[in-house]
């Protein structure tokens, strides 16, 4: 298995200011890479301050202001990079007014623009952040079969139920595979579950908001959005392992286990009985078969997944340290 080291290598990361992106930047810097970190607004300290803190001297971190729909801005960031980790994508789970302009268009066209800029810059390898939302909801999948890399979200179901976020992730990933096939670009994909853990940015991502809501008594079962949880550090490391290992190919499911939301909620209630965690029926995700260690492809690359308990403890402690809960 061939690998590459971080010494004198330049990696461009889109979505660097976000929950996953900032952890990827942190681990890349720790491994000796130079990072081109892409943000929406260089003048917004909520996007930049926590990134600059990862490299106070500024010797190996360069910030770029990009717009996923502006090819030239992406080209400026990606030029002179050896690889690209494309993490950025609009994330709106509810209250979508115009799906095409808010989610679908930016996700698909943004992905195409990133890959086009990577191809034009001579980049050898792109790791694309997809999601379990490109795997579920998939109600026609056999109930006695484990969902994995060969399962895709049902787009007709998404239209019917107005599940626009899974639709955006599915269309964007399919666009990435189509571009790779047509242009000979080496693309590999990460499909993380519900990502939680220590928060580096000043604001919370959708998954941590979900946990916060659960701790505050919310009884939403997230039927079409949950398949299992994963530690943010594990997700970041998965991206780097896929970039460094040239033998890696295809999709890579990335979660601690395939579980129902009720399993997660029960573990939260067990670990933190002082909070008003809702009780759920034993199966909150109809047709989802539970599975331990379902991510064989990443495990074979050396990734050791944090347990559900570790994910929850690190997440709750981060929420406490940042003052979101007491």
mmCIF file of C-alpha atoms in Angstrom, residues 24-284:
data_model
loop_
_atom_site.group_PDB
_atom_site.id
_atom_site.type_symbol
_atom_site.label_atom_id
_atom_site.label_comp_id
_atom_site.label_asym_id
_atom_site.label_seq_id
_atom_site.Cartn_x
_atom_site.Cartn_y
_atom_site.Cartn_z
ATOM 1 C CA UNK A 24 -8.921 18.261 9.084
ATOM 2 C CA UNK A 25 -6.788 21.411 9.010
ATOM 3 C CA UNK A 26 -5.591 20.712 12.550
ATOM 4 C CA UNK A 27 -4.552 17.120 11.794
ATOM 5 C CA UNK A 28 -2.921 18.052 8.481
ATOM 6 C CA UNK A 29 -0.798 20.687 10.219
ATOM 7 C CA UNK A 30 0.140 18.182 12.916
ATOM 8 C CA UNK A 31 1.302 15.784 10.193
ATOM 9 C CA UNK A 32 3.543 18.415 8.588
ATOM 10 C CA UNK A 33 1.402 19.495 5.658
ATOM 11 C CA UNK A 34 1.066 23.038 4.358
ATOM 12 C CA UNK A 35 -2.651 23.838 4.142
ATOM 13 C CA UNK A 36 -4.592 26.112 1.816
ATOM 14 C CA UNK A 37 -7.669 26.684 3.966
ATOM 15 C CA UNK A 38 -10.760 27.951 2.148
ATOM 16 C CA UNK A 39 -13.321 30.146 3.910
ATOM 17 C CA UNK A 40 -16.290 32.222 2.749
ATOM 18 C CA UNK A 41 -15.193 35.535 4.274
ATOM 19 C CA UNK A 42 -11.645 36.413 5.312
ATOM 20 C CA UNK A 43 -12.963 39.368 7.319
ATOM 21 C CA UNK A 44 -15.205 37.205 9.526
ATOM 22 C CA UNK A 45 -13.337 36.186 12.683
ATOM 23 C CA UNK A 46 -15.923 33.467 13.332
ATOM 24 C CA UNK A 47 -14.460 31.752 10.294
ATOM 25 C CA UNK A 48 -10.799 32.601 10.663
ATOM 26 C CA UNK A 49 -9.784 33.072 14.309
ATOM 27 C CA UNK A 50 -9.934 29.397 15.323
ATOM 28 C CA UNK A 51 -8.042 28.437 12.153
ATOM 29 C CA UNK A 52 -5.249 30.963 12.665
ATOM 30 C CA UNK A 53 -4.887 29.658 16.228
ATOM 31 C CA UNK A 54 -3.896 26.263 14.778
ATOM 32 C CA UNK A 55 -0.776 27.826 13.208
ATOM 33 C CA UNK A 56 0.019 31.036 15.135
ATOM 34 C CA UNK A 57 3.175 31.735 13.092
ATOM 35 C CA UNK A 58 1.309 31.382 9.798
ATOM 36 C CA UNK A 59 4.195 29.363 8.396
ATOM 37 C CA UNK A 60 2.136 26.477 7.002
ATOM 38 C CA UNK A 61 -1.429 27.801 6.889
ATOM 39 C CA UNK A 62 -2.709 30.077 4.122
ATOM 40 C CA UNK A 63 -6.308 31.287 4.123
ATOM 41 C CA UNK A 64 -8.226 31.810 0.878
ATOM 42 C CA UNK A 65 -11.635 33.404 0.394
ATOM 43 C CA UNK A 66 -13.684 31.268 -1.974
ATOM 44 C CA UNK A 67 -17.179 30.970 -3.372
ATOM 45 C CA UNK A 68 -18.098 27.475 -4.537
ATOM 46 C CA UNK A 69 -19.936 29.010 -7.482
ATOM 47 C CA UNK A 70 -16.928 31.158 -8.459
ATOM 48 C CA UNK A 71 -14.470 28.984 -10.368
ATOM 49 C CA UNK A 72 -11.670 31.568 -10.365
ATOM 50 C CA UNK A 73 -11.709 31.864 -6.565
ATOM 51 C CA UNK A 74 -11.359 28.086 -6.291
ATOM 52 C CA UNK A 75 -8.572 27.962 -8.861
ATOM 53 C CA UNK A 76 -6.557 30.514 -6.873
ATOM 54 C CA UNK A 77 -6.794 28.348 -3.747
ATOM 55 C CA UNK A 78 -6.161 24.998 -5.460
ATOM 56 C CA UNK A 79 -3.233 26.021 -7.679
ATOM 57 C CA UNK A 80 0.095 24.684 -6.352
ATOM 58 C CA UNK A 81 -1.731 22.134 -4.161
ATOM 59 C CA UNK A 82 -0.832 18.456 -4.386
ATOM 60 C CA UNK A 83 -4.300 17.362 -3.253
ATOM 61 C CA UNK A 84 -7.761 18.663 -2.447
ATOM 62 C CA UNK A 85 -10.102 17.689 0.372
ATOM 63 C CA UNK A 86 -13.517 19.006 -0.661
ATOM 64 C CA UNK A 87 -15.525 19.363 2.547
ATOM 65 C CA UNK A 88 -17.638 22.457 1.820
ATOM 66 C CA UNK A 89 -21.326 21.990 1.079
ATOM 67 C CA UNK A 90 -24.433 23.885 2.176
ATOM 68 C CA UNK A 91 -26.046 22.235 5.208
ATOM 69 C CA UNK A 92 -29.660 23.161 5.844
ATOM 70 C CA UNK A 93 -31.681 20.310 7.314
ATOM 71 C CA UNK A 94 -34.954 22.167 7.792
ATOM 72 C CA UNK A 95 -36.650 25.455 6.887
ATOM 73 C CA UNK A 96 -35.581 25.227 3.227
ATOM 74 C CA UNK A 97 -37.434 27.859 1.210
ATOM 75 C CA UNK A 98 -35.883 27.312 -2.228
ATOM 76 C CA UNK A 99 -34.194 23.881 -2.451
ATOM 77 C CA UNK A 100 -32.556 24.529 -5.815
ATOM 78 C CA UNK A 101 -30.840 27.806 -4.913
ATOM 79 C CA UNK A 102 -30.167 27.039 -1.237
ATOM 80 C CA UNK A 103 -28.968 23.433 -1.450
ATOM 81 C CA UNK A 104 -29.134 21.486 -4.691
ATOM 82 C CA UNK A 105 -27.486 23.942 -7.063
ATOM 83 C CA UNK A 106 -24.610 25.026 -4.782
ATOM 84 C CA UNK A 107 -23.857 21.424 -3.723
ATOM 85 C CA UNK A 108 -23.711 20.058 -7.273
ATOM 86 C CA UNK A 109 -22.211 23.030 -9.115
ATOM 87 C CA UNK A 110 -19.784 23.707 -6.269
ATOM 88 C CA UNK A 111 -18.508 20.138 -6.439
ATOM 89 C CA UNK A 112 -18.095 20.349 -10.208
ATOM 90 C CA UNK A 113 -16.204 23.641 -9.899
ATOM 91 C CA UNK A 114 -13.838 22.238 -7.267
ATOM 92 C CA UNK A 115 -13.095 19.171 -9.367
ATOM 93 C CA UNK A 116 -12.645 21.269 -12.511
ATOM 94 C CA UNK A 117 -10.171 23.527 -10.711
ATOM 95 C CA UNK A 118 -8.362 20.473 -9.334
ATOM 96 C CA UNK A 119 -8.111 18.945 -12.806
ATOM 97 C CA UNK A 120 -6.859 22.222 -14.312
ATOM 98 C CA UNK A 121 -4.240 22.537 -11.542
ATOM 99 C CA UNK A 122 -2.850 19.046 -12.105
ATOM 100 C CA UNK A 123 -4.047 17.739 -8.740
ATOM 101 C CA UNK A 124 -3.572 13.984 -8.543
ATOM 102 C CA UNK A 125 -6.190 13.144 -5.910
ATOM 103 C CA UNK A 126 -9.389 14.631 -4.491
ATOM 104 C CA UNK A 127 -11.174 13.398 -1.377
ATOM 105 C CA UNK A 128 -14.833 14.421 -1.383
ATOM 106 C CA UNK A 129 -16.890 14.640 1.804
ATOM 107 C CA UNK A 130 -20.245 13.041 1.106
ATOM 108 C CA UNK A 131 -22.491 11.706 3.870
ATOM 109 C CA UNK A 132 -24.678 8.878 5.058
ATOM 110 C CA UNK A 133 -27.310 11.214 3.625
ATOM 111 C CA UNK A 134 -26.231 9.846 0.242
ATOM 112 C CA UNK A 135 -26.994 6.349 1.599
ATOM 113 C CA UNK A 136 -30.204 7.041 3.526
ATOM 114 C CA UNK A 137 -33.149 7.473 3.301
ATOM 115 C CA UNK A 138 -33.368 4.307 1.190
ATOM 116 C CA UNK A 139 -36.720 2.693 2.133
ATOM 117 C CA UNK A 140 -36.612 0.106 -0.685
ATOM 118 C CA UNK A 141 -33.397 -1.459 0.648
ATOM 119 C CA UNK A 142 -34.001 -5.001 2.042
ATOM 120 C CA UNK A 143 -34.672 -4.858 5.793
ATOM 121 C CA UNK A 144 -32.466 -7.935 6.367
ATOM 122 C CA UNK A 145 -29.418 -6.429 4.642
ATOM 123 C CA UNK A 146 -26.867 -4.031 6.135
ATOM 124 C CA UNK A 147 -26.683 -0.680 4.364
ATOM 125 C CA UNK A 148 -23.212 0.162 3.126
ATOM 126 C CA UNK A 149 -21.252 1.644 0.269
ATOM 127 C CA UNK A 150 -23.468 -0.068 -2.313
ATOM 128 C CA UNK A 151 -26.652 1.598 -1.018
ATOM 129 C CA UNK A 152 -27.861 4.951 -2.364
ATOM 130 C CA UNK A 153 -30.450 7.423 -1.141
ATOM 131 C CA UNK A 154 -33.829 7.223 -2.889
ATOM 132 C CA UNK A 155 -34.213 10.571 -4.683
ATOM 133 C CA UNK A 156 -37.916 10.088 -5.429
ATOM 134 C CA UNK A 157 -38.548 9.490 -1.729
ATOM 135 C CA UNK A 158 -36.561 12.647 -0.902
ATOM 136 C CA UNK A 159 -38.705 14.710 -3.272
ATOM 137 C CA UNK A 160 -41.889 13.261 -1.819
ATOM 138 C CA UNK A 161 -40.823 13.876 1.807
ATOM 139 C CA UNK A 162 -38.951 17.133 1.014
ATOM 140 C CA UNK A 163 -35.704 15.739 2.400
ATOM 141 C CA UNK A 164 -33.628 18.282 0.523
ATOM 142 C CA UNK A 165 -30.332 17.853 2.355
ATOM 143 C CA UNK A 166 -29.976 14.106 1.562
ATOM 144 C CA UNK A 167 -30.955 14.913 -1.995
ATOM 145 C CA UNK A 168 -28.232 17.565 -2.251
ATOM 146 C CA UNK A 169 -25.528 15.240 -0.884
ATOM 147 C CA UNK A 170 -26.604 12.408 -3.189
ATOM 148 C CA UNK A 171 -26.676 14.567 -6.314
ATOM 149 C CA UNK A 172 -23.325 16.144 -5.436
ATOM 150 C CA UNK A 173 -21.646 12.786 -4.881
ATOM 151 C CA UNK A 174 -23.056 11.372 -8.111
ATOM 152 C CA UNK A 175 -21.797 14.474 -9.929
ATOM 153 C CA UNK A 176 -18.334 13.853 -8.461
ATOM 154 C CA UNK A 177 -18.259 10.264 -9.696
ATOM 155 C CA UNK A 178 -19.468 11.336 -13.117
ATOM 156 C CA UNK A 179 -16.797 14.031 -13.376
ATOM 157 C CA UNK A 180 -14.081 11.610 -12.239
ATOM 158 C CA UNK A 181 -15.095 9.033 -14.856
ATOM 159 C CA UNK A 182 -15.256 11.565 -17.677
ATOM 160 C CA UNK A 183 -12.045 13.424 -16.817
ATOM 161 C CA UNK A 184 -9.734 10.769 -15.417
ATOM 162 C CA UNK A 185 -9.454 12.475 -12.018
ATOM 163 C CA UNK A 186 -8.742 10.241 -9.010
ATOM 164 C CA UNK A 187 -11.639 10.850 -6.614
ATOM 165 C CA UNK A 188 -12.348 9.013 -3.359
ATOM 166 C CA UNK A 189 -15.337 9.660 -1.089
ATOM 167 C CA UNK A 190 -16.015 9.682 2.667
ATOM 168 C CA UNK A 191 -19.595 9.044 3.834
ATOM 169 C CA UNK A 192 -19.650 10.082 7.528
ATOM 170 C CA UNK A 193 -22.509 9.415 9.909
ATOM 171 C CA UNK A 194 -23.753 11.971 12.438
ATOM 172 C CA UNK A 195 -20.527 13.806 13.285
ATOM 173 C CA UNK A 196 -19.956 14.928 16.875
ATOM 174 C CA UNK A 197 -17.118 15.665 19.271
ATOM 175 C CA UNK A 198 -14.985 18.627 20.409
ATOM 176 C CA UNK A 199 -16.004 21.824 18.614
ATOM 177 C CA UNK A 200 -13.226 24.070 17.273
ATOM 178 C CA UNK A 201 -15.360 26.798 15.595
ATOM 179 C CA UNK A 202 -17.383 29.246 17.729
ATOM 180 C CA UNK A 203 -20.704 27.957 16.345
ATOM 181 C CA UNK A 204 -22.330 24.509 16.366
ATOM 182 C CA UNK A 205 -22.902 22.284 13.366
ATOM 183 C CA UNK A 206 -26.258 20.579 12.701
ATOM 184 C CA UNK A 207 -25.215 17.319 14.407
ATOM 185 C CA UNK A 208 -24.112 19.015 17.619
ATOM 186 C CA UNK A 209 -27.326 21.045 17.606
ATOM 187 C CA UNK A 210 -29.159 17.720 17.380
ATOM 188 C CA UNK A 211 -27.347 16.485 20.510
ATOM 189 C CA UNK A 212 -28.002 19.769 22.309
ATOM 190 C CA UNK A 213 -31.709 19.478 21.482
ATOM 191 C CA UNK A 214 -31.750 15.891 22.764
ATOM 192 C CA UNK A 215 -30.217 17.012 26.073
ATOM 193 C CA UNK A 216 -32.908 19.689 26.302
ATOM 194 C CA UNK A 217 -35.761 17.190 25.932
ATOM 195 C CA UNK A 218 -36.414 17.143 22.170
ATOM 196 C CA UNK A 219 -38.172 13.943 21.064
ATOM 197 C CA UNK A 220 -37.485 14.168 17.304
ATOM 198 C CA UNK A 221 -36.366 10.674 16.110
ATOM 199 C CA UNK A 222 -34.582 11.923 12.940
ATOM 200 C CA UNK A 223 -36.086 8.997 11.043
ATOM 201 C CA UNK A 224 -34.638 9.902 7.627
ATOM 202 C CA UNK A 225 -31.370 11.445 8.822
ATOM 203 C CA UNK A 226 -29.742 9.073 11.317
ATOM 204 C CA UNK A 227 -27.743 5.889 10.700
ATOM 205 C CA UNK A 228 -25.097 6.095 13.415
ATOM 206 C CA UNK A 229 -22.615 8.484 15.013
ATOM 207 C CA UNK A 230 -18.911 9.133 14.506
ATOM 208 C CA UNK A 231 -16.235 11.192 16.263
ATOM 209 C CA UNK A 232 -15.165 14.292 14.339
ATOM 210 C CA UNK A 233 -11.488 13.425 14.810
ATOM 211 C CA UNK A 234 -12.108 10.017 13.224
ATOM 212 C CA UNK A 235 -13.795 11.688 10.249
ATOM 213 C CA UNK A 236 -10.877 14.080 9.819
ATOM 214 C CA UNK A 237 -8.387 11.233 10.008
ATOM 215 C CA UNK A 238 -10.436 9.224 7.486
ATOM 216 C CA UNK A 239 -10.011 12.037 4.960
ATOM 217 C CA UNK A 240 -6.266 12.104 5.483
ATOM 218 C CA UNK A 241 -5.886 8.322 5.290
ATOM 219 C CA UNK A 242 -7.795 8.272 2.017
ATOM 220 C CA UNK A 243 -5.603 11.053 0.660
ATOM 221 C CA UNK A 244 -2.382 9.364 1.734
ATOM 222 C CA UNK A 245 -3.232 5.846 0.567
ATOM 223 C CA UNK A 246 -3.145 5.662 -3.217
ATOM 224 C CA UNK A 247 -4.786 2.226 -3.207
ATOM 225 C CA UNK A 248 -7.987 3.631 -1.671
ATOM 226 C CA UNK A 249 -10.908 3.895 -4.069
ATOM 227 C CA UNK A 250 -14.680 4.300 -4.109
ATOM 228 C CA UNK A 251 -16.992 5.215 -1.248
ATOM 229 C CA UNK A 252 -16.113 4.810 2.435
ATOM 230 C CA UNK A 253 -18.826 4.522 5.071
ATOM 231 C CA UNK A 254 -17.555 6.294 8.182
ATOM 232 C CA UNK A 255 -19.325 5.693 11.494
ATOM 233 C CA UNK A 256 -18.777 3.902 14.783
ATOM 234 C CA UNK A 257 -21.641 1.461 14.220
ATOM 235 C CA UNK A 258 -24.898 1.327 12.321
ATOM 236 C CA UNK A 259 -27.431 2.144 15.021
ATOM 237 C CA UNK A 260 -30.854 3.665 15.540
ATOM 238 C CA UNK A 261 -31.279 7.101 17.056
ATOM 239 C CA UNK A 262 -32.997 5.462 20.030
ATOM 240 C CA UNK A 263 -29.746 3.564 20.754
ATOM 241 C CA UNK A 264 -27.816 6.818 20.785
ATOM 242 C CA UNK A 265 -30.421 8.579 22.935
ATOM 243 C CA UNK A 266 -30.459 5.704 25.431
ATOM 244 C CA UNK A 267 -26.680 5.908 25.811
ATOM 245 C CA UNK A 268 -26.867 9.694 26.343
ATOM 246 C CA UNK A 269 -29.541 9.171 29.017
ATOM 247 C CA UNK A 270 -27.423 6.489 30.701
ATOM 248 C CA UNK A 271 -24.279 8.645 30.775
ATOM 249 C CA UNK A 272 -26.033 11.905 31.691
ATOM 250 C CA UNK A 273 -29.140 11.124 33.775
ATOM 251 C CA UNK A 274 -29.224 14.728 35.007
ATOM 252 C CA UNK A 275 -30.596 15.834 31.623
ATOM 253 C CA UNK A 276 -34.166 15.422 30.438
ATOM 254 C CA UNK A 277 -33.462 13.016 27.558
ATOM 255 C CA UNK A 278 -36.594 11.746 25.816
ATOM 256 C CA UNK A 279 -37.462 8.049 25.755
ATOM 257 C CA UNK A 280 -37.934 6.471 22.330
ATOM 258 C CA UNK A 281 -39.375 3.204 21.002
ATOM 259 C CA UNK A 282 -36.835 0.438 20.394
ATOM 260 C CA UNK A 283 -36.683 1.110 16.638
ATOM 261 C CA UNK A 284 -36.645 4.721 15.452
#
